[in-house]
């Protein structure tokens, strides 16, 4: 018998994202009922100001727009089994990464190993039918993710359009108003295509 440790290194800042991984494990157990699968989370924590400072020191593709980090900080959902439909997050470890140039030591590795071993004592069970409440919760979270994706896309579009409006104004000030109205029309069409309710610029790019 083979033992396999799968490490998924990603943000997974929303609980619904982590739940999808858990449910994928449940689905796998339907086809491989003899398998033993556990699920645990290592939550790397650092304050927003530390994340922004570290990001400022990065260059090229390693540097992330500050508003992306700020928005993620505002929406992040740390592991918490007490939350609705979050019982799958029973086994998790919080690692404080607020201090610079600190090498993770033996105690942290010991804690990670302990968390994994504890999760193995309560392996995942094959997927059962979702309750009405779980289905409603899943739809709600998927809609929130869709809106977050739209906001990110619309911000990039609006930023580009505003730059184009500025360029038009520098060439011909008389056409600035026309260019700005065209910008609003494009944003409105993007909103309609993505089925988002707010029509104001603030509601779209907030």
Coordinates of C-alpha atoms in Angstrom, one line a residue:
X1 CA 0.0 0.0 0.0
X2 CA 1.3 3.5 -0.9
X3 CA 1.1 6.6 1.3
X4 CA 0.8 9.9 -0.5
X5 CA 1.0 13.4 1.0
X6 CA -0.6 16.0 -1.3
X7 CA 0.2 19.6 -0.5
X8 CA -1.9 22.3 -2.2
X9 CA 0.0 25.6 -2.0
X10 CA -2.5 28.3 -2.8
X11 CA -4.4 31.2 -1.2
X12 CA -7.7 29.4 -0.7
X13 CA -8.9 32.5 1.1
X14 CA -12.6 31.6 0.9
X15 CA -14.0 28.7 2.8
X16 CA -15.9 27.6 -0.3
X17 CA -12.6 27.1 -2.1
X18 CA -11.3 24.8 0.6
X19 CA -14.7 23.0 0.7
X20 CA -14.3 22.1 -3.0
X21 CA -11.0 20.3 -2.3
X22 CA -12.7 18.4 0.5
X23 CA -15.6 17.4 -1.6
X24 CA -13.2 16.3 -4.4
X25 CA -11.8 13.9 -1.8
X26 CA -15.3 12.7 -1.0
X27 CA -16.0 12.1 -4.6
X28 CA -12.8 10.1 -5.0
X29 CA -13.8 7.8 -2.1
X30 CA -16.9 6.8 -4.0
X31 CA -14.7 5.2 -6.7
X32 CA -12.0 4.0 -4.2
X33 CA -13.9 3.0 -1.0
X34 CA -10.9 1.3 0.5
X35 CA -8.7 4.4 0.4
X36 CA -8.1 6.4 3.6
X37 CA -8.0 10.1 3.0
X38 CA -7.7 12.9 5.6
X39 CA -7.9 16.7 5.2
X40 CA -6.0 19.3 7.2
X41 CA -5.1 23.0 6.7
X42 CA -2.0 25.0 7.4
X43 CA -3.1 28.6 7.6
X44 CA -0.2 31.1 7.1
X45 CA -1.1 34.3 8.9
X46 CA 0.4 37.8 8.5
X47 CA -1.0 41.3 9.1
X48 CA -2.1 43.4 6.1
X49 CA 0.6 46.0 6.6
X50 CA 3.3 43.3 6.6
X51 CA 2.0 41.8 3.4
X52 CA 1.9 45.2 1.7
X53 CA 5.4 46.0 2.8
X54 CA 6.8 42.7 1.6
X55 CA 4.9 43.1 -1.7
X56 CA 6.5 46.6 -2.2
X57 CA 9.9 45.0 -2.1
X58 CA 9.1 42.6 -5.0
X59 CA 9.5 43.3 -8.7
X60 CA 8.1 42.0 -12.0
X61 CA 5.6 39.2 -11.8
X62 CA 6.2 38.7 -8.1
X63 CA 4.7 42.1 -7.4
X64 CA 0.9 42.1 -6.9
X65 CA -1.3 45.3 -7.2
X66 CA -1.9 46.6 -3.7
X67 CA -5.7 46.7 -4.1
X68 CA -5.7 42.9 -4.8
X69 CA -4.0 42.2 -1.4
X70 CA -6.3 44.7 0.4
X71 CA -9.4 43.2 -1.1
X72 CA -8.2 39.7 -0.2
X73 CA -7.5 40.8 3.4
X74 CA -11.1 42.1 3.6
X75 CA -12.7 38.9 2.4
X76 CA -10.4 36.2 3.7
X77 CA -12.0 33.5 5.8
X78 CA -9.6 31.8 8.2
X79 CA -10.3 28.1 9.1
X80 CA -13.0 27.9 11.7
X81 CA -15.1 24.7 12.2
X82 CA -17.7 26.6 14.2
X83 CA -18.9 28.4 11.1
X84 CA -21.9 27.1 9.2
X85 CA -21.0 24.1 7.0
X86 CA -17.4 24.3 8.1
X87 CA -17.1 21.1 10.1
X88 CA -14.6 19.8 7.5
X89 CA -12.1 22.4 8.9
X90 CA -11.7 20.6 12.2
X91 CA -8.0 19.9 11.7
X92 CA -6.0 23.1 11.0
X93 CA -2.9 24.8 12.2
X94 CA -2.2 28.6 12.2
X95 CA 1.4 29.6 11.5
X96 CA 2.3 33.2 12.4
X97 CA 4.3 34.6 9.6
X98 CA 4.4 38.2 10.8
X99 CA 8.1 38.4 11.5
X100 CA 10.6 38.8 8.7
X101 CA 13.6 36.5 8.1
X102 CA 12.3 33.9 10.6
X103 CA 13.1 30.3 9.7
X104 CA 10.4 27.8 10.5
X105 CA 11.8 25.6 13.2
X106 CA 11.3 22.1 14.5
X107 CA 8.3 23.0 16.7
X108 CA 6.3 24.2 13.7
X109 CA 7.1 21.0 11.8
X110 CA 6.1 19.0 14.9
X111 CA 2.8 20.8 15.0
X112 CA 2.2 20.2 11.3
X113 CA 2.9 16.5 11.7
X114 CA 0.6 16.4 14.8
X115 CA -2.2 18.1 12.9
X116 CA -1.9 15.6 10.0
X117 CA -1.8 12.6 12.3
X118 CA -4.9 13.8 14.1
X119 CA -6.8 14.2 10.8
X120 CA -5.8 10.7 9.9
X121 CA -7.6 9.4 13.0
X122 CA -10.8 10.9 11.5
X123 CA -10.6 10.2 7.8
X124 CA -13.0 11.7 5.3
X125 CA -16.2 9.8 4.6
X126 CA -17.6 9.3 1.1
X127 CA -19.8 12.1 -0.1
X128 CA -23.4 12.0 1.0
X129 CA -26.3 14.0 -0.5
X130 CA -26.2 17.7 0.4
X131 CA -29.0 19.1 2.5
X132 CA -31.2 21.9 1.2
X133 CA -29.3 24.3 3.5
X134 CA -25.9 23.2 2.1
X135 CA -27.1 23.6 -1.5
X136 CA -28.3 27.1 -0.7
X137 CA -25.1 28.0 1.0
X138 CA -23.0 26.7 -1.9
X139 CA -25.0 28.8 -4.4
X140 CA -24.6 31.9 -2.3
X141 CA -20.8 31.4 -2.0
X142 CA -20.5 30.8 -5.7
X143 CA -22.4 34.0 -6.5
X144 CA -20.1 35.9 -4.1
X145 CA -17.1 34.5 -5.9
X146 CA -18.6 35.4 -9.3
X147 CA -19.1 39.0 -8.1
X148 CA -15.6 39.2 -6.8
X149 CA -14.2 38.1 -10.1
X150 CA -16.4 40.6 -11.9
X151 CA -15.2 43.5 -9.7
X152 CA -11.6 42.6 -10.4
X153 CA -12.2 42.4 -14.2
X154 CA -14.3 45.6 -14.3
X155 CA -11.6 47.5 -12.3
X156 CA -9.0 46.7 -14.9
X157 CA -11.4 47.6 -17.8
X158 CA -12.4 50.9 -16.1
X159 CA -8.8 51.8 -15.4
X160 CA -7.8 51.3 -19.0
X161 CA -10.9 53.3 -20.3
X162 CA -10.1 56.2 -17.9
X163 CA -6.6 56.4 -19.3
X164 CA -8.0 56.4 -22.9
X165 CA -10.5 59.2 -21.9
X166 CA -7.5 61.2 -20.5
X167 CA -5.6 60.7 -23.7
X168 CA -8.5 61.8 -25.8
X169 CA -8.9 64.9 -23.6
X170 CA -5.2 65.8 -24.1
X171 CA -5.6 65.7 -27.9
X172 CA -9.1 67.3 -28.1
X173 CA -10.7 68.6 -24.9
X174 CA -14.0 69.0 -26.7
X175 CA -14.3 65.3 -27.1
X176 CA -13.6 64.5 -23.5
X177 CA -17.3 64.3 -22.5
X178 CA -18.1 62.1 -25.5
X179 CA -15.2 59.8 -24.6
X180 CA -16.3 59.6 -21.0
X181 CA -19.9 58.8 -22.0
X182 CA -18.5 56.0 -24.2
X183 CA -16.6 54.7 -21.2
X184 CA -19.7 54.5 -19.1
X185 CA -21.6 52.8 -21.9
X186 CA -18.9 50.1 -22.1
X187 CA -18.9 49.6 -18.4
X188 CA -22.7 49.3 -18.5
X189 CA -22.5 46.6 -21.2
X190 CA -20.0 44.7 -19.2
X191 CA -22.3 44.9 -16.2
X192 CA -25.2 43.5 -18.3
X193 CA -23.2 40.7 -19.8
X194 CA -22.1 39.6 -16.3
X195 CA -25.7 40.0 -14.8
X196 CA -24.6 42.5 -12.1
X197 CA -27.2 44.8 -10.6
X198 CA -25.5 48.1 -9.8
X199 CA -25.3 50.6 -12.7
X200 CA -23.1 53.2 -11.0
X201 CA -19.3 53.4 -11.4
X202 CA -18.9 53.2 -7.6
X203 CA -21.1 50.1 -7.5
X204 CA -19.1 48.4 -10.3
X205 CA -15.6 49.2 -9.2
X206 CA -15.9 49.6 -5.4

